């Protein structure tokens, strides 16, 4: 058994979170939550957004504030060697954050067009800046020091959640349990001095009264989001080191506040990432896909570009790669949370918009092989991705590039009974025959000419 400090070190490495094991997952007793987990597994594609004042610098969100994480998080800080000055600059970014080109309805329309089914939005990252009209701190989007506070859409979360709900998308509220701005967590004058790490600057057991202030502060913020911002489908909790146990025990009595929230919103799922137990209703790999199917609900959060937060002149993954990622995730039983970092002026980057539209065009034709499916052997083989919906199995053959060869006969490595085989997007049944280890299918001539598609998706009717 690894000690707690080792586990905590591995939990977040270079800003990328590990994910809980299947053994740590606890099935909810509540039938409402069981039903909601089945709903969650139907959705498949979520739209994740990291946005805050840090977008102005084009840096990684929050992490450069933590001295112990500076080795990897401060690579882009080349204008000063004074990290205390940098922290002052970072925390002062609220004074210049003025996203006047924010159009929540346009974001929602693009997400719906892109085939996304739910939104995961950073209401607060580790830096403590609140993107809603909280009454717990002035360090917020509606605070008097933030120029956007006078804008009619200043309450970012309210306007965003309303716009996405109007387009039929569900809402997951990302909330960091750590808060590096409040003096209840990074308290000045403690033994740690100015050298900060991702946890509190003091030992909660030595200062229980101060820790209790932080617990109440956190509960109040969560309950604001859960009671004043309409229907919330998922409370998506980051900062897994804030837990009872670990390098420094940090019990925020999470169960207490989640159960309070469920009195108002009984359908609420909780994703207390990397912690395990009853409040991590699904697990969340980051920038990675498990090497095999998982038997528990899960969601992989992966960036469309190279960064979760906005990065100037970022490079976005080709649509072919995004679709292949999605099909692999689905074949292994998960959801894909595809992340885009909005610009500081309130727009989505043009490169991201282009990818969203291309992804949506593909999903419009082939979405039946994605939404509402469940795992099905042989799952994912590298070039094939399988999923099942009722009596229909979908086998997707992934072409590496547009120059990949498209052959007349395709071998589908599906060994169970098949009554008929069809090609999604093509009218009519295909000539097919059983082989010792699958099904041989003849592609129509119209499908063999020109460049290779992103994938050929076969509909295998088992009855």
CSV table of C-alpha atoms in Angstrom, one decimal:
chain,number,residue,atom,x,y,z
A,1,UNK,CA,0.0,0.0,0.0
A,2,UNK,CA,1.5,3.3,-1.0
A,3,UNK,CA,1.6,6.0,1.6
A,4,UNK,CA,-0.7,9.0,1.3
A,5,UNK,CA,2.0,11.4,0.2
A,6,UNK,CA,3.0,9.2,-2.7
A,7,UNK,CA,-0.6,8.9,-3.7
A,8,UNK,CA,-1.1,12.6,-3.6
A,9,UNK,CA,2.0,13.2,-5.7
A,10,UNK,CA,0.7,10.9,-8.3
A,11,UNK,CA,-2.8,12.3,-8.2
A,12,UNK,CA,-1.8,15.4,-10.2
A,13,UNK,CA,1.4,15.3,-12.2
A,14,UNK,CA,2.3,18.3,-14.3
A,15,UNK,CA,-1.3,19.5,-13.9
A,16,UNK,CA,-2.7,16.3,-15.3
A,17,UNK,CA,-5.0,14.3,-13.0
A,18,UNK,CA,-4.8,10.6,-12.6
A,19,UNK,CA,-8.1,8.8,-12.1
A,20,UNK,CA,-9.6,6.5,-9.5
A,21,UNK,CA,-9.6,2.8,-10.0
A,22,UNK,CA,-12.8,0.8,-10.7
A,23,UNK,CA,-12.4,-0.8,-7.2
A,24,UNK,CA,-12.9,2.7,-5.6
A,25,UNK,CA,-16.2,3.3,-7.3
A,26,UNK,CA,-19.3,3.0,-5.2
A,27,UNK,CA,-22.6,2.3,-6.8
A,28,UNK,CA,-25.3,4.8,-5.4
A,29,UNK,CA,-28.1,3.2,-3.4
A,30,UNK,CA,-30.5,5.9,-4.5
A,31,UNK,CA,-32.5,4.6,-7.6
A,32,UNK,CA,-32.8,8.2,-8.8
A,33,UNK,CA,-29.0,8.5,-9.0
A,34,UNK,CA,-28.7,5.0,-10.6
A,35,UNK,CA,-31.1,6.2,-13.3
A,36,UNK,CA,-29.2,9.4,-13.8
A,37,UNK,CA,-26.0,7.5,-14.3
A,38,UNK,CA,-27.6,5.6,-17.1
A,39,UNK,CA,-28.7,9.0,-18.5
A,40,UNK,CA,-25.1,10.2,-18.2
A,41,UNK,CA,-23.8,7.2,-20.1
A,42,UNK,CA,-26.2,8.0,-22.9
A,43,UNK,CA,-24.9,11.5,-23.5
A,44,UNK,CA,-21.3,10.6,-24.7
A,45,UNK,CA,-20.2,14.1,-25.7
A,46,UNK,CA,-19.7,17.0,-23.3
A,47,UNK,CA,-18.4,20.5,-24.0
A,48,UNK,CA,-15.9,21.5,-21.4
A,49,UNK,CA,-14.7,25.1,-20.9
A,50,UNK,CA,-11.9,26.6,-18.7
A,51,UNK,CA,-12.3,30.3,-18.6
A,52,UNK,CA,-11.3,33.1,-16.3
A,53,UNK,CA,-9.1,36.2,-16.0
A,54,UNK,CA,-6.0,34.0,-16.7
A,55,UNK,CA,-7.1,33.7,-20.3
A,56,UNK,CA,-5.6,37.2,-20.8
A,57,UNK,CA,-2.1,35.9,-20.3
A,58,UNK,CA,-2.6,32.7,-22.4
A,59,UNK,CA,-1.1,30.7,-19.5
A,60,UNK,CA,-2.1,27.5,-17.8
A,61,UNK,CA,-5.0,28.1,-15.5
A,62,UNK,CA,-4.1,28.7,-11.8
A,63,UNK,CA,-1.2,26.3,-11.5
A,64,UNK,CA,1.7,28.8,-11.8
A,65,UNK,CA,0.6,30.3,-8.5
A,66,UNK,CA,1.7,27.1,-6.7
A,67,UNK,CA,5.5,27.3,-6.0
A,68,UNK,CA,5.8,23.6,-5.6
A,69,UNK,CA,4.2,23.1,-9.1
A,70,UNK,CA,6.3,25.9,-10.6
A,71,UNK,CA,8.8,23.5,-12.3
A,72,UNK,CA,6.3,22.7,-15.0
A,73,UNK,CA,3.7,25.4,-14.8
A,74,UNK,CA,5.9,28.5,-15.2
A,75,UNK,CA,7.5,27.6,-18.5
A,76,UNK,CA,5.8,30.5,-20.2
A,77,UNK,CA,6.6,33.1,-17.6
A,78,UNK,CA,9.5,34.9,-19.2
A,79,UNK,CA,8.9,38.5,-18.3
A,80,UNK,CA,9.8,38.3,-14.6
A,81,UNK,CA,11.9,36.2,-12.2
A,82,UNK,CA,10.1,37.6,-9.2
A,83,UNK,CA,7.4,35.0,-8.5
A,84,UNK,CA,5.8,37.1,-5.7
A,85,UNK,CA,5.4,39.9,-8.2
A,86,UNK,CA,3.9,37.4,-10.7
A,87,UNK,CA,1.4,36.2,-8.1
A,88,UNK,CA,0.3,39.9,-7.5
A,89,UNK,CA,0.0,40.3,-11.3
A,90,UNK,CA,-2.0,37.1,-11.6
A,91,UNK,CA,-4.4,37.9,-8.8
A,92,UNK,CA,-4.8,41.4,-10.2
A,93,UNK,CA,-6.0,40.1,-13.6
A,94,UNK,CA,-9.6,40.6,-12.5
A,95,UNK,CA,-9.1,44.3,-12.8
A,96,UNK,CA,-8.6,44.0,-16.6
A,97,UNK,CA,-10.9,41.1,-17.4
A,98,UNK,CA,-13.6,42.6,-19.6
A,99,UNK,CA,-15.1,40.0,-22.0
A,100,UNK,CA,-17.5,42.4,-23.8
A,101,UNK,CA,-17.8,40.1,-26.8
A,102,UNK,CA,-19.3,37.3,-24.7
A,103,UNK,CA,-22.3,35.8,-26.5
A,104,UNK,CA,-23.7,32.9,-24.5
A,105,UNK,CA,-26.4,32.1,-27.0
A,106,UNK,CA,-23.9,31.8,-29.8
A,107,UNK,CA,-21.7,29.5,-27.7
A,108,UNK,CA,-24.8,27.3,-27.0
A,109,UNK,CA,-25.8,27.3,-30.6
A,110,UNK,CA,-22.3,26.2,-31.7
A,111,UNK,CA,-22.2,23.5,-29.0
A,112,UNK,CA,-25.6,22.1,-30.1
A,113,UNK,CA,-24.5,22.2,-33.7
A,114,UNK,CA,-21.4,20.3,-32.7
A,115,UNK,CA,-23.3,17.4,-31.3
A,116,UNK,CA,-22.5,18.2,-27.7
A,117,UNK,CA,-25.1,17.1,-25.1
A,118,UNK,CA,-23.9,18.8,-21.9
A,119,UNK,CA,-21.7,21.7,-20.7
A,120,UNK,CA,-19.0,21.5,-18.1
A,121,UNK,CA,-18.1,25.0,-17.1
A,122,UNK,CA,-15.4,26.3,-14.6
A,123,UNK,CA,-17.5,28.3,-12.1
A,124,UNK,CA,-14.2,28.6,-10.0
A,125,UNK,CA,-10.7,27.2,-10.6
A,126,UNK,CA,-8.0,26.9,-7.9
A,127,UNK,CA,-7.2,30.6,-8.2
A,128,UNK,CA,-10.5,31.3,-6.5
A,129,UNK,CA,-12.0,33.7,-9.1
A,130,UNK,CA,-15.7,33.2,-9.2
A,131,UNK,CA,-17.5,33.3,-12.5
A,132,UNK,CA,-20.9,33.8,-10.8
A,133,UNK,CA,-22.4,36.5,-8.6
A,134,UNK,CA,-21.3,35.1,-5.3
A,135,UNK,CA,-21.8,37.0,-2.1
A,136,UNK,CA,-18.9,35.2,-0.4
A,137,UNK,CA,-16.1,37.3,-1.9
A,138,UNK,CA,-15.4,40.4,-4.1
A,139,UNK,CA,-13.1,38.3,-6.2
A,140,UNK,CA,-15.7,37.5,-8.7
A,141,UNK,CA,-16.9,38.5,-12.2
A,142,UNK,CA,-19.5,40.8,-10.7
A,143,UNK,CA,-17.1,42.3,-8.2
A,144,UNK,CA,-16.5,46.1,-8.1
A,145,UNK,CA,-12.9,45.7,-9.3
A,146,UNK,CA,-13.8,43.7,-12.4
A,147,UNK,CA,-14.8,46.0,-15.3
A,148,UNK,CA,-17.3,43.5,-16.6
A,149,UNK,CA,-19.4,43.8,-13.5
A,150,UNK,CA,-21.5,46.6,-15.0
A,151,UNK,CA,-22.3,44.6,-18.2
A,152,UNK,CA,-25.9,43.3,-18.5
A,153,UNK,CA,-24.5,39.8,-18.8
A,154,UNK,CA,-22.0,40.1,-16.0
A,155,UNK,CA,-23.2,37.0,-14.2
A,156,UNK,CA,-21.4,34.6,-16.6
A,157,UNK,CA,-22.7,31.4,-15.1
A,158,UNK,CA,-26.3,32.5,-15.1
A,159,UNK,CA,-26.3,33.6,-18.7
A,160,UNK,CA,-24.3,30.6,-19.9
A,161,UNK,CA,-26.3,28.0,-18.0
A,162,UNK,CA,-29.6,29.5,-19.2
A,163,UNK,CA,-28.4,29.7,-22.8
A,164,UNK,CA,-27.2,26.1,-22.9
A,165,UNK,CA,-30.4,24.8,-21.2
A,166,UNK,CA,-32.4,26.6,-23.8
A,167,UNK,CA,-30.6,24.5,-26.5
A,168,UNK,CA,-31.4,21.3,-24.6
A,169,UNK,CA,-27.9,20.8,-23.1
A,170,UNK,CA,-27.5,19.6,-19.5
A,171,UNK,CA,-25.3,21.5,-17.0
A,172,UNK,CA,-22.3,20.3,-15.1
A,173,UNK,CA,-20.8,22.9,-12.7
A,174,UNK,CA,-17.1,22.6,-12.3
A,175,UNK,CA,-16.0,23.8,-8.9
A,176,UNK,CA,-12.5,23.7,-7.4
A,177,UNK,CA,-12.6,22.6,-3.7
A,178,UNK,CA,-9.2,24.4,-3.3
A,179,UNK,CA,-9.2,28.2,-3.3
A,180,UNK,CA,-5.8,29.9,-3.4
A,181,UNK,CA,-7.3,33.4,-3.0
A,182,UNK,CA,-9.2,33.2,0.2
A,183,UNK,CA,-7.2,33.7,3.4
A,184,UNK,CA,-9.1,30.8,4.9
A,185,UNK,CA,-7.0,28.5,2.7
A,186,UNK,CA,-3.8,30.2,1.8
A,187,UNK,CA,-3.7,32.1,5.1
A,188,UNK,CA,-0.9,34.7,5.4
A,189,UNK,CA,1.7,34.5,8.2
A,190,UNK,CA,1.7,30.7,8.5
A,191,UNK,CA,4.7,28.5,8.9
A,192,UNK,CA,4.9,27.8,5.2
A,193,UNK,CA,5.6,31.5,4.6
A,194,UNK,CA,5.5,32.6,1.0
A,195,UNK,CA,6.4,29.2,-0.5
A,196,UNK,CA,3.0,27.7,-1.4
A,197,UNK,CA,1.8,24.3,-2.5
A,198,UNK,CA,-1.6,23.3,-3.8
A,199,UNK,CA,-2.9,22.6,-0.3
A,200,UNK,CA,-3.6,25.0,2.6
A,201,UNK,CA,-0.8,27.1,4.1
A,202,UNK,CA,-1.5,25.7,7.6
A,203,UNK,CA,-2.4,22.4,9.2
A,204,UNK,CA,-6.2,22.3,9.7
A,205,UNK,CA,-5.8,20.3,12.9
A,206,UNK,CA,-3.7,23.1,14.4
A,207,UNK,CA,-6.1,25.8,13.3
A,208,UNK,CA,-9.5,24.2,13.4
A,209,UNK,CA,-11.3,27.5,13.7
A,210,UNK,CA,-9.7,28.8,10.5
A,211,UNK,CA,-10.4,25.5,8.7
A,212,UNK,CA,-14.0,25.7,9.8
A,213,UNK,CA,-14.3,29.2,8.2
A,214,UNK,CA,-13.0,27.6,4.9
A,215,UNK,CA,-15.5,24.8,5.2
A,216,UNK,CA,-18.4,27.2,5.7
A,217,UNK,CA,-17.1,29.4,2.9
A,218,UNK,CA,-17.0,26.4,0.5
A,219,UNK,CA,-20.4,25.1,1.5
A,220,UNK,CA,-21.9,28.5,1.0
A,221,UNK,CA,-20.4,28.9,-2.5
A,222,UNK,CA,-21.6,25.4,-3.6
A,223,UNK,CA,-25.1,26.0,-2.2
A,224,UNK,CA,-25.3,29.3,-4.1
A,225,UNK,CA,-24.7,27.5,-7.3
A,226,UNK,CA,-27.0,24.7,-6.4
A,227,UNK,CA,-29.9,26.9,-5.4
A,228,UNK,CA,-29.8,30.1,-7.5
A,229,UNK,CA,-28.7,28.9,-11.0
A,230,UNK,CA,-31.5,26.6,-12.1
A,231,UNK,CA,-31.2,22.9,-12.8
A,232,UNK,CA,-27.7,21.5,-12.3
A,233,UNK,CA,-27.1,18.0,-13.5
A,234,UNK,CA,-23.6,17.4,-12.2
A,235,UNK,CA,-21.5,18.9,-9.5
A,236,UNK,CA,-18.0,18.4,-11.0
A,237,UNK,CA,-15.5,18.8,-8.2
A,238,UNK,CA,-11.8,19.3,-8.8
A,239,UNK,CA,-8.8,19.5,-6.4
A,240,UNK,CA,-8.9,15.9,-5.2
A,241,UNK,CA,-6.2,16.7,-2.6
A,242,UNK,CA,-8.9,18.5,-0.6
A,243,UNK,CA,-10.1,15.4,1.2
A,244,UNK,CA,-10.0,13.7,4.6
A,245,UNK,CA,-6.6,12.0,4.5
A,246,UNK,CA,-3.6,12.7,2.3
A,247,UNK,CA,-0.5,14.8,3.0
A,248,UNK,CA,-2.5,17.3,5.0
A,249,UNK,CA,-6.0,16.0,6.0
A,250,UNK,CA,-8.6,18.5,4.6
A,251,UNK,CA,-12.1,17.3,5.4
A,252,UNK,CA,-14.6,19.8,4.0
A,253,UNK,CA,-17.5,17.5,4.9
A,254,UNK,CA,-18.4,17.1,1.3
A,255,UNK,CA,-21.2,14.6,1.9
A,256,UNK,CA,-23.0,17.1,4.1
A,257,UNK,CA,-23.2,19.8,1.4
A,258,UNK,CA,-23.9,17.4,-1.5
A,259,UNK,CA,-26.8,15.9,0.5
A,260,UNK,CA,-28.1,19.4,1.2
A,261,UNK,CA,-27.9,20.2,-2.5
A,262,UNK,CA,-29.8,17.0,-3.3
A,263,UNK,CA,-32.7,18.1,-1.1
A,264,UNK,CA,-33.2,20.8,-3.8
A,265,UNK,CA,-31.9,18.8,-6.8
A,266,UNK,CA,-32.4,15.1,-6.1
A,267,UNK,CA,-31.1,14.1,-9.6
A,268,UNK,CA,-27.7,15.7,-8.9
A,269,UNK,CA,-24.6,13.6,-9.8
A,270,UNK,CA,-21.4,14.3,-8.0
A,271,UNK,CA,-17.9,13.8,-9.6
A,272,UNK,CA,-15.5,14.2,-6.7
A,273,UNK,CA,-12.5,13.3,-8.9
A,274,UNK,CA,-9.6,11.1,-7.8
A,275,UNK,CA,-11.2,10.7,-4.3
A,276,UNK,CA,-13.3,7.5,-4.8
A,277,UNK,CA,-16.2,6.6,-2.5
A,278,UNK,CA,-19.9,7.6,-2.6
A,279,UNK,CA,-19.4,11.1,-4.1
A,280,UNK,CA,-17.4,10.2,-7.1
A,281,UNK,CA,-20.3,8.9,-9.1
A,282,UNK,CA,-18.1,8.7,-12.2
A,283,UNK,CA,-14.4,8.7,-12.7
A,284,UNK,CA,-12.6,11.3,-14.9
A,285,UNK,CA,-9.4,10.4,-16.8
A,286,UNK,CA,-7.6,13.5,-18.1
A,287,UNK,CA,-5.8,13.9,-21.4
A,288,UNK,CA,-5.8,10.1,-21.7
A,289,UNK,CA,-8.0,7.2,-22.5
A,290,UNK,CA,-8.0,4.0,-20.4
A,291,UNK,CA,-6.2,1.1,-22.0
A,292,UNK,CA,-9.3,-1.1,-21.7
A,293,UNK,CA,-13.0,-0.8,-21.2
A,294,UNK,CA,-14.1,0.2,-17.7
A,295,UNK,CA,-17.0,-1.4,-15.9
A,296,UNK,CA,-17.9,1.9,-14.1
A,297,UNK,CA,-19.2,5.2,-15.5
A,298,UNK,CA,-16.4,7.4,-16.7
A,299,UNK,CA,-15.6,10.6,-18.7
A,300,UNK,CA,-12.3,11.5,-20.3
A,301,UNK,CA,-11.6,15.2,-20.4
A,302,UNK,CA,-9.4,16.0,-23.4
A,303,UNK,CA,-8.4,19.3,-24.9
A,304,UNK,CA,-9.4,20.2,-28.5
A,305,UNK,CA,-6.1,22.1,-28.7
A,306,UNK,CA,-3.0,21.8,-26.6
A,307,UNK,CA,-4.3,23.5,-23.4
A,308,UNK,CA,-7.4,23.6,-21.2
A,309,UNK,CA,-7.2,27.4,-20.9
A,310,UNK,CA,-7.0,29.8,-23.9
A,311,UNK,CA,-3.6,29.8,-25.5
A,312,UNK,CA,-2.6,32.3,-28.2
A,313,UNK,CA,-2.3,30.6,-31.6
A,314,UNK,CA,-3.2,27.2,-30.2
A,315,UNK,CA,-3.1,24.2,-32.5
A,316,UNK,CA,-6.4,22.3,-32.7
A,317,UNK,CA,-6.5,18.5,-33.3
A,318,UNK,CA,-7.8,17.6,-36.7
A,319,UNK,CA,-11.4,16.5,-36.9
A,320,UNK,CA,-10.4,13.0,-37.9
A,321,UNK,CA,-8.4,12.7,-34.7
A,322,UNK,CA,-11.2,14.1,-32.6
A,323,UNK,CA,-13.7,11.6,-34.1
A,324,UNK,CA,-11.3,8.7,-33.6
A,325,UNK,CA,-10.8,9.8,-29.9
A,326,UNK,CA,-14.5,9.9,-29.4
A,327,UNK,CA,-15.1,6.5,-31.0
A,328,UNK,CA,-12.3,4.9,-28.8
A,329,UNK,CA,-13.8,6.5,-25.7
A,330,UNK,CA,-17.3,5.3,-26.5
A,331,UNK,CA,-16.0,1.8,-27.4
A,332,UNK,CA,-14.5,1.6,-23.9
A,333,UNK,CA,-17.7,2.7,-22.2
A,334,UNK,CA,-17.0,6.3,-21.5
A,335,UNK,CA,-18.0,9.9,-22.3
A,336,UNK,CA,-15.7,12.4,-24.0
A,337,UNK,CA,-15.5,15.9,-22.4
A,338,UNK,CA,-13.9,17.9,-25.2
A,339,UNK,CA,-12.4,21.2,-23.8
A,340,UNK,CA,-12.2,24.6,-25.5
A,341,UNK,CA,-10.7,27.6,-23.8
A,342,UNK,CA,-12.6,30.9,-24.7
A,343,UNK,CA,-10.6,34.0,-25.6
A,344,UNK,CA,-10.3,36.8,-23.1
A,345,UNK,CA,-12.6,39.0,-25.1
A,346,UNK,CA,-15.5,36.6,-24.8
A,347,UNK,CA,-15.3,34.8,-28.2
A,348,UNK,CA,-14.5,31.2,-29.0
A,349,UNK,CA,-11.3,30.8,-31.1
A,350,UNK,CA,-11.9,30.5,-34.8
A,351,UNK,CA,-10.0,27.2,-35.0
A,352,UNK,CA,-12.1,25.7,-32.3
A,353,UNK,CA,-15.4,26.9,-34.0
A,354,UNK,CA,-14.3,25.3,-37.2
A,355,UNK,CA,-13.6,22.0,-35.5
A,356,UNK,CA,-16.9,22.1,-33.6
A,357,UNK,CA,-18.8,22.6,-36.9
A,358,UNK,CA,-16.9,19.8,-38.6
A,359,UNK,CA,-17.5,17.4,-35.7
A,360,UNK,CA,-21.2,18.3,-35.7
A,361,UNK,CA,-21.5,17.6,-39.4
A,362,UNK,CA,-20.0,14.1,-38.8
A,363,UNK,CA,-22.2,13.4,-35.8
A,364,UNK,CA,-25.3,14.4,-37.8
A,365,UNK,CA,-24.8,11.4,-40.0
A,366,UNK,CA,-23.1,9.0,-37.7
A,367,UNK,CA,-24.3,10.0,-34.2
A,368,UNK,CA,-26.5,6.9,-34.0
A,369,UNK,CA,-23.3,4.9,-33.5
A,370,UNK,CA,-22.4,7.1,-30.5
A,371,UNK,CA,-25.3,8.3,-28.5
A,372,UNK,CA,-27.1,5.9,-26.2
A,373,UNK,CA,-24.7,3.0,-26.9
A,374,UNK,CA,-23.0,0.6,-24.5
A,375,UNK,CA,-19.9,-1.5,-24.7
A,376,UNK,CA,-19.7,-4.5,-26.9
A,377,UNK,CA,-16.9,-7.0,-27.6
A,378,UNK,CA,-14.4,-6.7,-29.2
A,379,UNK,CA,-14.6,-3.1,-28.0
A,380,UNK,CA,-11.6,-1.3,-29.4
A,381,UNK,CA,-8.8,-2.9,-31.5
A,382,UNK,CA,-6.9,0.1,-32.7
A,383,UNK,CA,-8.5,0.3,-36.1
A,384,UNK,CA,-12.0,-0.8,-35.1
A,385,UNK,CA,-14.4,0.6,-32.5
A,386,UNK,CA,-17.5,-1.2,-31.5
A,387,UNK,CA,-20.6,-0.2,-29.5
A,388,UNK,CA,-24.1,-1.7,-29.1
A,389,UNK,CA,-27.6,-0.3,-28.9
A,390,UNK,CA,-30.3,-2.9,-28.4
A,391,UNK,CA,-30.1,-5.5,-31.2
A,392,UNK,CA,-27.8,-3.3,-33.3
A,393,UNK,CA,-24.0,-3.4,-33.1
A,394,UNK,CA,-22.0,-0.6,-34.7
A,395,UNK,CA,-18.5,-1.3,-36.0
A,396,UNK,CA,-16.5,1.7,-37.0
A,397,UNK,CA,-13.4,1.3,-39.1
A,398,UNK,CA,-11.0,4.2,-38.5
A,399,UNK,CA,-8.9,5.4,-41.4
A,400,UNK,CA,-5.6,6.9,-40.3
A,401,UNK,CA,-5.5,9.6,-43.0
A,402,UNK,CA,-7.3,10.6,-46.2
A,403,UNK,CA,-4.6,8.8,-48.1
A,404,UNK,CA,-5.3,5.5,-46.4
A,405,UNK,CA,-6.3,2.7,-48.8
A,406,UNK,CA,-10.0,1.9,-49.1
A,407,UNK,CA,-10.4,-1.7,-50.1
A,408,UNK,CA,-13.3,-3.4,-51.8
A,409,UNK,CA,-13.7,-6.1,-49.1
A,410,UNK,CA,-13.6,-5.2,-45.5
A,411,UNK,CA,-13.2,-7.7,-42.7
A,412,UNK,CA,-15.2,-6.8,-39.5
A,413,UNK,CA,-13.8,-8.6,-36.5
A,414,UNK,CA,-17.2,-9.3,-34.9
A,415,UNK,CA,-17.8,-12.9,-34.2
A,416,UNK,CA,-21.4,-13.1,-33.0
A,417,UNK,CA,-24.4,-13.7,-35.2
A,418,UNK,CA,-25.3,-11.1,-37.8
A,419,UNK,CA,-28.6,-11.1,-39.7
A,420,UNK,CA,-27.7,-8.1,-41.9
A,421,UNK,CA,-25.0,-5.5,-42.3
A,422,UNK,CA,-25.6,-2.0,-43.5
A,423,UNK,CA,-23.4,1.1,-44.0
A,424,UNK,CA,-24.5,4.1,-42.0
A,425,UNK,CA,-25.1,7.0,-44.5
A,426,UNK,CA,-25.7,4.6,-47.4
A,427,UNK,CA,-29.0,3.2,-48.4
A,428,UNK,CA,-29.4,-0.5,-48.7
A,429,UNK,CA,-27.9,-3.7,-47.3
A,430,UNK,CA,-24.4,-4.9,-48.0
A,431,UNK,CA,-23.2,-8.1,-49.4
A,432,UNK,CA,-21.6,-10.0,-46.5
A,433,UNK,CA,-20.5,-13.4,-45.5
A,434,UNK,CA,-19.3,-15.2,-42.3
A,435,UNK,CA,-15.7,-16.0,-41.9
A,436,UNK,CA,-13.9,-18.0,-39.2
A,437,UNK,CA,-13.2,-14.8,-37.2
A,438,UNK,CA,-15.7,-12.2,-38.3
A,439,UNK,CA,-17.7,-10.9,-41.2
A,440,UNK,CA,-16.5,-10.1,-44.7
A,441,UNK,CA,-18.3,-7.1,-46.3
A,442,UNK,CA,-18.1,-5.7,-49.8
A,443,UNK,CA,-18.1,-1.9,-49.9
A,444,UNK,CA,-20.2,-0.2,-52.6
A,445,UNK,CA,-18.1,1.2,-55.4
A,446,UNK,CA,-19.2,4.8,-54.5
A,447,UNK,CA,-17.5,4.3,-51.1
A,448,UNK,CA,-14.2,3.2,-52.6
A,449,UNK,CA,-13.5,6.2,-54.8
A,450,UNK,CA,-11.9,9.4,-53.6
A,451,UNK,CA,-10.2,10.1,-50.3
A,452,UNK,CA,-10.6,7.8,-47.3
A,453,UNK,CA,-13.4,9.0,-45.0
A,454,UNK,CA,-12.8,9.6,-41.2
A,455,UNK,CA,-14.5,6.2,-40.6
A,456,UNK,CA,-16.8,3.7,-42.3
A,457,UNK,CA,-19.5,2.9,-39.8
A,458,UNK,CA,-21.2,-0.4,-40.2
A,459,UNK,CA,-24.7,-1.2,-38.7
A,460,UNK,CA,-24.7,-4.9,-37.8
A,461,UNK,CA,-28.3,-6.1,-37.2
A,462,UNK,CA,-28.1,-9.1,-34.8
A,463,UNK,CA,-31.8,-10.1,-35.2
